[in-house]
XYZ file of C-alpha atoms in Angstrom:
734
model
C 0.020 0.008 0.063
C 2.888 2.356 0.750
C 4.663 1.650 -2.473
C 1.503 2.260 -4.454
C 0.825 5.603 -2.730
C 4.357 6.739 -3.250
C 4.297 6.005 -6.932
C 0.880 7.503 -7.493
C 1.021 10.666 -9.756
C -2.221 11.891 -8.264
C -0.932 11.988 -4.631
C -0.181 15.539 -3.938
C 2.158 14.580 -1.061
C 4.025 11.899 -2.930
C 7.400 12.291 -4.747
C 5.914 11.181 -8.131
C 3.137 13.845 -8.062
C 2.247 15.108 -11.574
C 0.356 18.332 -11.541
C -0.861 18.157 -15.164
C -2.395 14.680 -14.760
C -3.839 15.829 -11.261
C -5.376 18.898 -12.919
C -6.847 16.807 -15.781
C -8.353 14.426 -13.284
C -9.911 17.241 -11.307
C -11.491 18.857 -14.498
C -12.859 15.427 -15.369
C -14.304 14.432 -12.038
C -15.415 17.630 -10.424
C -17.718 20.466 -11.396
C -16.836 24.044 -11.360
C -17.964 24.732 -7.768
C -16.090 21.677 -6.413
C -13.006 22.680 -8.326
C -13.164 26.300 -6.812
C -13.805 24.819 -3.308
C -10.804 22.413 -3.731
C -8.695 25.296 -4.910
C -9.568 27.377 -1.786
C -8.662 24.192 0.272
C -5.294 23.801 -1.398
C -4.492 27.454 -1.006
C -5.455 27.321 2.712
C -3.300 24.209 3.237
C -0.354 25.792 1.254
C -0.455 28.797 3.465
C -0.717 26.736 6.644
C 2.261 24.624 5.431
C 4.255 27.715 4.533
C 3.536 29.283 7.968
C 4.563 25.985 9.673
C 7.827 25.877 7.718
C 8.635 29.486 8.582
C 7.922 28.797 12.349
C 10.299 25.749 12.075
C 12.975 27.810 10.454
C 12.728 30.452 13.175
C 12.846 27.988 15.963
C 15.830 26.124 14.476
C 17.554 29.370 13.987
C 16.966 30.419 17.639
C 18.316 27.018 18.882
C 21.488 27.471 16.621
C 22.153 30.856 18.014
C 21.620 29.633 21.648
C 23.954 26.541 20.929
C 26.599 28.991 19.524
C 26.515 31.063 22.712
C 26.713 27.970 24.929
C 29.774 26.772 22.998
C 31.435 30.126 23.219
C 30.832 30.199 27.030
C 32.020 26.740 27.598
C 35.329 27.615 25.763
C 35.830 30.533 28.091
C 34.996 28.506 31.147
C 37.385 25.718 30.240
C 40.204 28.260 29.838
C 39.627 29.559 33.451
C 39.284 25.924 34.826
C 42.650 25.109 33.268
C 44.361 27.906 34.913
C 42.812 27.062 38.315
C 43.961 23.295 38.029
C 47.500 24.465 37.190
C 47.466 26.698 40.375
C 46.145 23.741 42.486
C 48.808 21.489 41.321
C 51.443 24.023 42.333
C 50.012 24.335 45.816
C 49.761 20.589 46.294
C 53.433 20.214 45.497
C 54.245 22.872 47.899
C 52.215 21.174 50.723
C 53.839 17.830 50.131
C 57.315 19.436 50.427
C 56.484 21.092 53.702
C 54.973 17.906 55.095
C 58.120 15.896 54.282
C 60.232 18.547 56.061
C 57.983 18.484 59.218
C 57.946 14.699 59.421
C 61.813 14.796 59.147
C 62.098 17.293 61.956
C 59.675 15.571 64.387
C 60.944 12.107 63.782
C 62.916 11.997 67.100
C 60.334 13.519 69.388
C 57.237 11.667 68.321
C 57.495 8.888 70.911
C 58.024 11.424 73.693
C 55.032 13.441 72.640
C 52.727 10.293 72.805
C 54.000 9.526 76.344
C 53.270 13.067 77.364
C 49.696 12.919 75.922
C 49.032 9.741 77.785
C 50.329 11.279 81.061
C 48.146 14.362 80.454
C 44.936 12.337 79.902
C 45.620 10.497 83.187
C 46.155 13.679 85.031
C 42.847 15.018 83.697
C 41.044 11.952 85.053
C 42.696 12.320 88.390
C 41.936 16.033 88.542
C 38.199 15.046 87.719
C 38.148 12.656 90.561
C 39.578 15.076 93.010
C 37.106 17.717 91.998
C 34.220 15.197 91.913
C 32.744 15.902 95.457
C 32.680 19.688 94.887
C 31.161 19.199 91.463
C 28.492 16.949 92.861
C 27.546 19.511 95.419
C 27.479 22.285 92.813
C 25.244 20.285 90.578
C 22.890 19.306 93.366
C 22.650 22.903 94.544
C 21.825 23.861 90.898
C 19.211 21.061 90.895
C 21.145 19.456 87.914
C 20.597 16.087 89.145
C 20.936 14.432 85.792
C 24.414 15.668 85.212
C 25.493 14.866 88.870
C 24.315 11.296 88.355
C 26.119 11.037 85.015
C 29.371 12.312 86.541
C 29.047 9.966 89.528
C 28.402 6.894 87.357
C 31.362 8.063 85.128
C 33.687 8.055 88.099
C 32.325 5.042 89.908
C 34.213 2.545 87.945
C 37.591 4.176 88.835
C 36.523 4.557 92.438
C 35.589 0.966 92.701
C 38.807 -0.098 91.045
C 41.149 2.048 93.271
C 38.932 2.345 96.305
C 41.537 0.453 98.495
C 44.101 3.144 98.001
C 44.143 5.679 100.911
C 44.196 8.745 98.581
C 40.927 7.554 96.968
C 39.119 6.225 99.961
C 38.235 9.825 101.262
C 36.950 10.818 97.808
C 34.800 7.660 97.629
C 33.314 8.265 101.032
C 32.503 11.927 100.301
C 30.877 11.020 97.019
C 28.706 8.358 98.696
C 27.501 10.770 101.242
C 26.687 13.361 98.587
C 24.920 10.731 96.492
C 22.748 9.643 99.501
C 21.798 13.303 100.031
C 20.809 13.560 96.304
C 18.735 10.426 96.599
C 16.759 11.931 99.366
C 16.075 15.124 97.411
C 14.975 12.968 94.408
C 12.643 11.136 96.683
C 11.170 14.390 97.945
C 9.925 14.936 94.368
C 7.221 12.307 95.071
C 5.757 14.401 97.796
C 5.589 17.717 95.910
C 1.976 18.461 94.907
C 3.157 20.730 92.057
C 5.523 18.218 90.558
C 4.804 17.208 86.963
C 4.717 13.627 85.777
C 7.736 14.343 83.597
C 9.822 15.475 86.506
C 8.709 12.404 88.475
C 9.726 10.085 85.677
C 13.149 11.763 85.508
C 13.611 11.418 89.318
C 12.718 7.733 89.147
C 15.068 7.160 86.250
C 17.867 8.800 88.105
C 17.242 6.724 91.180
C 17.169 3.562 89.179
C 20.463 4.533 87.714
C 21.777 4.890 91.319
C 20.749 1.236 91.973
C 17.727 2.029 94.229
C 15.151 -0.858 94.780
C 12.670 -0.881 91.802
C 9.873 -2.285 93.921
C 10.020 0.650 96.488
C 10.204 3.169 93.555
C 7.315 1.537 91.872
C 5.128 1.787 94.888
C 6.178 5.341 95.645
C 5.555 6.491 92.078
C 2.025 5.007 91.940
C 1.166 6.456 95.424
C 2.049 9.937 94.435
C 0.319 9.539 90.975
C -2.829 8.478 92.802
C -2.764 11.592 94.895
C -2.402 13.705 91.713
C -5.180 11.931 89.929
C -7.420 12.321 93.067
C -6.810 16.053 92.918
C -7.998 16.017 89.206
C -11.047 14.135 90.092
C -11.774 16.731 92.854
C -11.495 19.573 90.338
C -13.870 17.683 88.013
C -16.400 17.387 90.937
C -16.243 21.163 91.422
C -17.040 21.530 87.592
C -20.212 19.525 87.750
C -22.251 22.603 87.513
C -20.449 23.687 84.338
C -21.304 22.997 80.745
C -21.225 19.314 79.979
C -18.790 19.665 77.108
C -16.419 21.705 79.254
C -16.661 19.081 81.878
C -15.769 16.264 79.402
C -12.908 18.383 77.889
C -11.617 19.034 81.228
C -11.698 15.259 82.100
C -10.004 14.317 78.791
C -7.277 16.976 78.925
C -6.761 16.797 82.686
C -7.485 13.526 84.275
C -7.179 11.171 81.328
C -4.093 12.824 79.945
C -2.345 12.689 83.289
C -3.376 9.009 83.539
C -1.924 8.271 80.062
C 1.284 10.087 80.932
C 1.685 8.259 84.212
C 1.055 4.890 82.574
C 3.430 5.584 79.777
C 6.093 6.818 82.202
C 5.488 3.822 84.434
C 5.890 1.306 81.532
C 9.072 3.012 80.358
C 10.651 3.009 83.817
C 9.561 -0.281 85.173
C 8.205 -2.477 82.440
C 9.907 -1.718 79.062
C 13.438 -0.855 80.302
C 16.303 -2.066 78.185
C 17.633 -5.556 78.925
C 20.783 -4.251 80.575
C 18.856 -2.474 83.222
C 16.562 -5.468 83.837
C 19.385 -7.225 85.472
C 18.669 -4.941 88.316
C 15.122 -6.390 88.840
C 14.014 -9.655 90.034
C 12.603 -12.278 87.735
C 8.956 -11.879 88.681
C 9.169 -8.116 88.799
C 7.534 -7.572 85.340
C 4.472 -9.541 86.333
C 4.009 -7.648 89.655
C 4.620 -4.370 88.009
C 2.101 -4.976 85.339
C -0.471 -6.292 87.928
C 0.065 -3.318 90.143
C -0.319 -0.913 87.214
C -3.559 -2.588 86.059
C -5.039 -2.302 89.527
C -4.026 1.294 89.567
C -5.641 1.970 86.328
C -8.833 0.228 87.093
C -9.310 1.977 90.486
C -8.840 5.439 88.953
C -10.940 4.744 85.923
C -13.736 3.498 88.095
C -13.790 6.710 89.936
C -13.759 8.766 86.785
C -16.660 6.661 85.300
C -18.691 7.086 88.415
C -18.208 10.786 88.284
C -19.110 10.974 84.622
C -22.172 8.788 85.032
C -23.629 11.192 87.546
C -22.755 14.220 85.501
C -24.484 13.091 82.354
C -27.709 12.400 84.064
C -28.564 16.118 84.494
C -28.352 17.527 80.956
C -31.450 19.135 79.521
C -30.179 19.683 75.977
C -29.995 16.344 74.176
C -27.806 17.753 71.309
C -25.172 18.976 73.784
C -25.236 15.733 75.670
C -24.666 13.757 72.684
C -21.766 15.845 71.504
C -20.202 15.461 75.024
C -20.821 11.649 75.020
C -19.266 11.506 71.487
C -16.079 13.227 72.789
C -16.059 11.144 75.895
C -16.335 7.835 73.982
C -13.726 8.704 71.349
C -11.221 9.376 74.120
C -12.099 6.048 75.808
C -11.334 4.153 72.611
C -7.792 5.613 72.790
C -7.629 4.583 76.412
C -7.909 0.810 75.575
C -4.323 0.597 74.959
C -3.537 1.396 78.588
C -5.011 -1.843 79.955
C -5.029 -4.829 77.653
C -7.271 -6.917 79.737
C -10.165 -4.402 80.003
C -12.411 -2.839 77.203
C -13.111 0.754 78.409
C -15.226 1.215 75.392
C -17.705 -1.264 76.735
C -17.920 0.670 79.954
C -18.246 3.760 77.962
C -21.152 2.244 76.053
C -22.881 1.545 79.323
C -22.419 4.987 80.329
C -23.763 6.403 77.046
C -26.749 4.035 77.433
C -27.250 5.202 80.939
C -27.234 8.769 79.842
C -29.762 7.791 77.076
C -31.966 6.025 79.669
C -31.820 9.099 81.911
C -32.739 11.183 78.977
C -35.697 9.003 78.181
C -36.777 9.095 81.745
C -36.530 12.816 81.834
C -38.637 12.963 78.837
C -41.080 10.481 80.320
C -41.358 12.601 83.424
C -41.998 15.670 81.189
C -44.646 13.768 79.418
C -46.329 12.787 82.682
C -46.099 16.358 83.894
C -47.583 17.527 80.633
C -50.522 15.090 80.972
C -51.031 16.172 84.603
C -51.092 19.784 83.663
C -53.378 19.164 80.812
C -55.832 17.213 82.977
C -55.686 19.984 85.634
C -56.470 22.539 82.885
C -59.321 20.458 81.426
C -60.717 19.902 84.950
C -60.608 23.577 85.641
C -62.229 24.366 82.340
C -64.941 21.778 82.991
C -65.562 23.152 86.530
C -65.956 26.706 85.254
C -68.287 25.771 82.454
C -70.695 23.472 84.393
C -73.212 26.194 84.866
C -72.551 28.035 81.682
C -73.209 25.723 78.660
C -74.199 22.182 78.193
C -71.351 20.519 76.480
C -68.726 22.962 77.787
C -66.791 22.698 74.448
C -66.056 19.052 74.953
C -64.737 18.393 71.419
C -62.119 21.223 71.908
C -61.235 19.745 75.313
C -60.984 16.354 73.824
C -58.510 17.643 71.205
C -56.592 19.451 73.943
C -56.210 16.037 75.699
C -54.930 14.198 72.569
C -53.248 16.364 69.998
C -50.704 18.224 72.114
C -49.689 14.934 73.809
C -49.118 13.325 70.440
C -47.125 16.285 69.175
C -45.073 16.384 72.360
C -44.195 12.605 71.979
C -43.221 13.145 68.321
C -40.997 16.042 69.323
C -39.394 13.896 71.935
C -38.667 11.167 69.460
C -37.066 13.614 67.065
C -34.939 14.931 69.977
C -33.749 11.392 70.757
C -32.769 10.737 67.152
C -29.535 12.689 67.664
C -28.335 9.547 69.475
C -28.311 7.647 66.220
C -26.323 9.977 63.987
C -23.949 7.819 61.999
C -20.956 9.971 62.530
C -21.009 9.426 66.293
C -18.289 7.141 67.674
C -20.739 4.951 69.607
C -23.780 5.277 67.278
C -23.186 2.109 65.258
C -22.481 -0.254 68.167
C -24.997 -3.142 68.093
C -25.029 -3.324 71.936
C -25.955 0.352 72.162
C -28.611 0.277 69.324
C -30.459 -2.553 70.876
C -30.361 -1.521 74.379
C -31.134 2.203 73.596
C -33.721 1.966 70.610
C -35.625 -0.974 72.005
C -35.237 -0.958 75.745
C -35.163 2.831 76.488
C -36.936 4.586 73.662
C -39.682 2.168 72.661
C -40.242 0.137 75.844
C -39.122 2.567 78.505
C -40.368 5.839 76.962
C -43.183 5.241 74.608
C -44.649 2.075 75.997
C -44.053 3.359 79.528
C -45.970 6.638 78.791
C -48.781 4.620 77.218
C -48.959 2.420 80.399
C -49.000 5.593 82.497
C -51.682 7.013 80.385
C -53.965 3.971 81.080
C -52.939 3.918 84.727
C -53.833 7.529 85.121
C -57.189 6.921 83.451
C -57.865 3.837 85.587
C -56.935 6.048 88.693
C -60.101 8.013 88.129
C -62.368 4.936 88.570
C -61.728 4.253 92.234
C -64.689 4.654 94.633
C -68.116 5.953 94.188
C -67.899 8.829 96.701
C -68.381 12.459 95.559
C -65.484 12.798 93.176
C -63.069 15.863 93.337
C -63.431 16.380 89.582
C -66.330 16.877 87.221
C -67.727 13.482 86.099
C -67.564 14.829 82.507
C -63.734 14.388 82.776
C -64.425 10.627 82.790
C -66.284 10.894 79.646
C -63.484 12.787 78.019
C -60.844 10.360 79.187
C -62.934 7.458 77.989
C -63.106 9.063 74.510
C -59.360 9.759 74.696
C -58.644 6.053 75.397
C -60.773 5.096 72.506
C -58.996 7.331 70.098
C -55.652 6.075 71.325
C -56.877 2.528 70.868
C -58.213 3.116 67.397
C -55.419 5.154 65.868
C -52.920 6.870 68.093
C -51.264 3.738 69.571
C -50.683 2.462 66.139
C -49.370 5.874 64.929
C -46.973 6.273 67.890
C -45.581 2.767 67.808
C -45.224 2.769 64.031
C -43.457 6.172 64.143
C -41.059 4.835 66.886
C -40.400 1.595 64.967
C -39.658 3.434 61.794
C -37.570 6.140 63.287
C -35.467 3.876 65.529
C -35.489 0.708 63.266
C -36.933 -1.392 66.028
C -37.511 -4.442 63.918
C -33.784 -4.558 62.936
C -32.395 -4.043 66.487
C -34.918 -6.132 68.455
C -33.571 -9.521 69.091
C -37.022 -11.109 68.900
C -40.674 -10.164 68.992
C -40.815 -11.197 72.684
C -38.510 -8.312 73.473
C -41.056 -5.665 72.417
C -44.622 -5.036 73.708
C -47.254 -5.743 71.009
C -49.599 -3.131 69.817
C -52.481 -5.502 70.519
C -51.677 -5.570 74.223
C -51.573 -1.875 74.510
C -54.789 -1.393 72.546
C -56.460 -3.882 74.915
C -55.371 -1.930 77.919
C -56.837 1.341 76.315
C -60.038 -0.546 75.551
C -60.347 -1.752 78.997
C -59.606 1.645 80.440
C -62.126 3.304 78.090
C -64.658 0.793 79.238
C -63.936 1.244 82.980
C -64.075 5.094 82.573
C -67.425 5.031 80.714
C -68.839 2.569 83.300
C -67.654 4.799 86.129
C -69.113 7.774 84.519
C -72.480 6.159 84.191
C -72.332 5.066 87.891
C -71.368 8.493 89.099
C -73.987 10.278 87.043
C -76.532 7.661 88.065
C -75.504 8.059 91.622
C -75.979 11.854 91.523
C -79.495 11.525 89.979
C -80.256 8.718 92.535
C -79.208 10.953 95.456
C -81.872 13.569 94.500
C -84.487 10.882 94.128
C -83.554 9.219 97.361
C -83.722 12.549 99.312
C -86.976 13.510 97.634
C -88.444 10.172 98.819
C -86.923 9.968 102.282
C -87.611 13.522 103.375
C -91.319 13.621 102.450
C -94.190 12.539 104.693
C -96.163 10.361 102.338
C -98.901 9.600 104.864
C -99.909 13.256 105.058
C -99.528 14.345 101.507
C -102.165 16.611 99.925
C -103.859 15.652 96.717
C -101.308 16.163 93.885
C -101.778 19.206 91.684
C -98.309 19.214 90.015
C -95.209 17.292 89.365
C -92.653 17.492 92.074
C -89.683 19.766 91.300
C -87.112 16.860 91.664
C -88.662 15.163 88.746
C -88.242 18.172 86.542
C -84.648 18.404 87.889
C -84.031 14.775 86.966
C -85.143 15.396 83.395
C -83.088 18.458 83.214
C -79.985 16.835 84.458
C -80.366 13.882 82.194
C -80.873 16.276 79.247
C -77.683 18.064 80.129
C -75.848 14.732 80.363
C -77.293 13.955 76.950
C -75.717 17.072 75.462
C -72.361 16.238 76.911
C -72.450 12.671 75.592
C -73.664 13.682 72.187
C -70.635 15.973 71.860
C -68.395 12.840 72.111
C -70.374 9.835 71.208
C -72.679 9.387 68.395
C -75.846 7.261 68.549
C -75.556 5.336 65.450
C -75.231 2.039 67.320
C -78.096 2.715 69.648
C -80.572 4.551 67.312
C -84.045 3.001 67.395
C -87.305 3.764 65.598
C -89.630 5.075 68.162
C -93.380 5.875 67.723
C -94.589 9.397 68.163
C -97.308 8.089 70.440
C -94.873 6.604 72.890
C -95.075 9.750 75.119
C -98.891 9.367 75.455
C -98.895 5.710 76.719
C -100.144 5.058 80.207
C -98.798 2.458 82.573
C -100.202 -0.973 82.165
C -100.531 -1.154 85.987
C -102.961 1.711 85.880
C -105.046 0.205 83.269
C -105.244 -3.479 83.962
C -103.589 -4.464 87.211
C -105.304 -2.355 89.809
C -108.832 -1.349 90.420
C -109.810 2.238 91.082
C -110.803 1.565 94.651
C -108.970 -0.494 97.198
C -110.776 -0.725 100.533
C -108.688 -3.561 101.966
C -106.451 -6.269 100.926
C -108.836 -8.958 99.590
C -107.998 -12.438 98.463
C -108.512 -11.329 94.822
C -105.798 -8.797 95.403
C -103.536 -11.282 97.022
C -103.950 -13.664 94.159
C -103.283 -10.858 91.606
C -100.005 -9.827 93.567
C -98.989 -13.461 93.700
C -99.451 -13.894 89.858
C -97.515 -10.661 89.312
C -94.588 -11.909 91.416
C -94.645 -15.257 89.678
C -94.447 -13.432 86.243
C -91.353 -11.431 87.398
C -89.551 -14.702 88.178
C -89.679 -15.742 84.623
C -89.323 -12.314 82.933
C -85.969 -11.109 81.573
C -83.786 -9.859 84.385
C -82.544 -6.198 84.126
C -78.790 -5.764 84.699
C -78.551 -2.383 86.539
C -74.712 -2.087 86.651
C -73.810 -3.925 83.435
C -71.186 -2.469 81.080
C -72.366 0.127 78.680
C -71.581 0.414 75.057
C -69.777 3.365 73.402
C -72.865 5.148 72.164
C -75.110 7.776 73.578
C -78.305 5.606 73.972
C -76.373 2.952 76.001
C -74.717 5.545 78.273
C -78.026 7.293 79.034
C -79.896 3.971 79.440
C -77.267 3.019 82.121
C -77.736 6.265 83.965
C -81.558 6.097 83.893
C -81.479 2.353 84.937
C -79.480 3.276 88.175
C -81.609 6.272 88.891
C -84.920 4.429 88.508
C -83.768 1.347 90.419
C -82.726 3.663 93.314
C -86.197 5.310 93.110
C -87.712 1.780 93.172
C -85.775 0.776 96.273
C -86.668 4.004 98.054
C -90.385 3.552 97.359
C -90.264 -0.045 98.731
C -89.176 1.308 102.017
C -91.886 3.848 102.439
C -95.593 3.722 103.344
C -97.942 5.809 101.366
C -101.394 7.347 101.748
C -103.818 7.574 98.935
C -102.619 10.987 97.806
C -98.993 9.880 98.381
C -99.593 7.087 95.827
C -101.179 9.315 93.392
C -98.163 11.682 93.721
C -95.976 8.757 92.708
C -98.356 8.069 89.857
C -98.030 11.702 88.633
C -94.203 11.672 88.984
C -93.646 8.317 87.242
C -95.873 9.369 84.380
C -93.989 12.572 83.929
C -90.751 10.632 83.898
C -92.228 8.308 81.254
C -93.175 11.365 79.047
C -89.520 12.406 78.879
C -87.207 9.526 79.646
C -88.287 7.274 76.794
C -86.408 9.308 74.157
C -83.083 8.876 75.946
C -82.930 5.158 75.883
C -82.524 2.438 73.225
C -85.298 0.393 74.601
C -88.197 2.273 75.957
C -89.818 -0.820 77.276
C -87.133 -0.905 79.871
C -88.222 2.559 81.195
C -91.875 1.426 81.140
C -91.052 -1.706 83.073
C -89.115 0.207 85.815
C -91.615 2.875 86.067
C -94.373 0.143 86.339
C -92.316 -1.503 89.090
C -92.156 1.746 91.028
C -95.805 2.488 90.763
C -96.629 -1.120 91.611
C -94.397 -1.046 94.610
C -96.072 2.169 95.834
C -99.456 0.482 95.390
C -98.407 -2.404 97.542
C -97.106 -0.075 100.190
C -100.235 2.286 100.123
C -102.686 2.237 102.993
C -105.541 3.205 100.562
C -104.476 2.249 96.984
C -106.670 4.510 94.879
C -105.167 5.649 91.608
C -106.064 8.883 89.601
C -107.765 8.760 86.255
C -105.166 8.585 83.417
C -106.736 11.636 81.893
C -106.220 13.650 85.091
C -102.549 12.530 85.262
C -102.066 13.615 81.693
C -103.488 17.076 82.286
C -101.248 17.579 85.368
C -98.213 16.490 83.607
C -98.889 18.584 80.515
C -99.341 21.748 82.582
C -95.701 21.261 83.869
């Protein structure tokens, strides 16, 4: 391919290019416009090539000029270098000549000079020995103990070698006395409160060089170090009121830094000394030294952990607390190198979990306090609106009980999420995640608060004495428990599980309280509250009826012309209760289809059972009473205190049953005259006119009212009833 292109006459870049043939080919193959375009292209390429060639020429020219200058400069430099080399050769020849002359001159005195040098060196050593006591004293006075020890050790070999000579015995004795004095001063460093760890390490090192017992020095060193660390802990105790981050920083830079320095110095001095120095120690010294050090570390770290544990329990700001715990935990991880047999990070994790537990408990206390304050506010509102309006704004109060509590729990969960930030040094530890997320947040805080909520609600259901709170509060709490059971429990637990990954961190389902269990507790609490509300309201109405029966002289009653005021009050109270119940509970489950003629019904006892004139108890009357009692035995029994359903009709039915049952029992204990019986007839008919609309089964009201009137007939000395039309007129006028 290359040979073909090189021999091609049409290749404009080839050596065999033929312009005529190329031009003919262009004229043959291309039209005029293509030829003109090709011409412009060739012209442009020619100009470009010409420019490139010109640039290349200029660059080569510049390089040529530069090379010429370099050659000229090298020629000049080589001339100077040649002159310098000639001069150096002359100087070397001169030096060689002088050296030969000196060697010749000193040939005879060289041996004598060497002997004199040896004598001079010996005299200097002797002079050092004679001056050693004074030099040691001067160094000690200057507190230059390191140099004094080095001088003594340097001279000790000579003193030991020539110590039997009288001239050296005095020097050796003086030096030993001075060294003993220096040892005492070095030991006093252990008792100085302002002595640094570095200075203590230097003192111990010098004493070891002076052959002091390592066991004694080891014990003295740790005793003094323990005092210094105790002072650091005392300073930390005084800072417990300061900012938690400042407290942790002080503990790290003060106590922990000192402890690390003490341990490092201890190991360098007693454990990791070079093999030469270890000849001074006993065989089992290393084991004892390490054991003593580990005991020292553990004792001091326990004190530090106790102090930190107490301090982190009283921090209101969770973000600041987590930042402080993160710094504390990071420093502990670096402390693991101090004591190989102990994992300080595990203890640190326990402290972090303890701080999280305390934070959860603080939040739980805040939730309990919030609930208590909310209940107090609702009670106060209810108490102030008892006489003003019927329902007292119960839906708003219901929202006040539920929504702020839910929002507060959500805010607390968001606040606790800072413990799970991934960049935290302790945040990804499985032990921490399981214990904090599952045990503390879900079970301790959320489940704990829900249990407290049900316990608080159940606490309002004790006793039937006159309560210290409005009974309407029971209605509100019952509705609140129902709302929690229906939606809020699921919402709170789902939010907690999602935010804190409970399913991932929980070891098993048995470790968490099920939603069903909590909902059942709220269902039971709601039922108990509603039952207690019915009983209290029934008791209130019953008290009015009981007093109205017990305080009246039924044997000397005038002919009835009106309904007694207490009956009107009963209807008014039940109507007020109805408005309160309606505000919270609908009546879809208890709605019945009632006839508009129900209010006009009369008692069956007044139509069929009794005659209009009772002169005495006759056999026929006894037979009728006996048959009536037999009929009651086989009729459906009415449960007065049975559980009510969560609807208006059932609640009001429960209250009315209790009230009418009390009315019945009170009537059974009284004796009536004719007019007294007729007053009971008027009262029961009035109740029948109004109470039927509150209950789900109006036959129940008719039955109880019939029982009341029947009991009054049996307890009447002259059982004569009024005409139903007269009773209707009296009741309609009221």
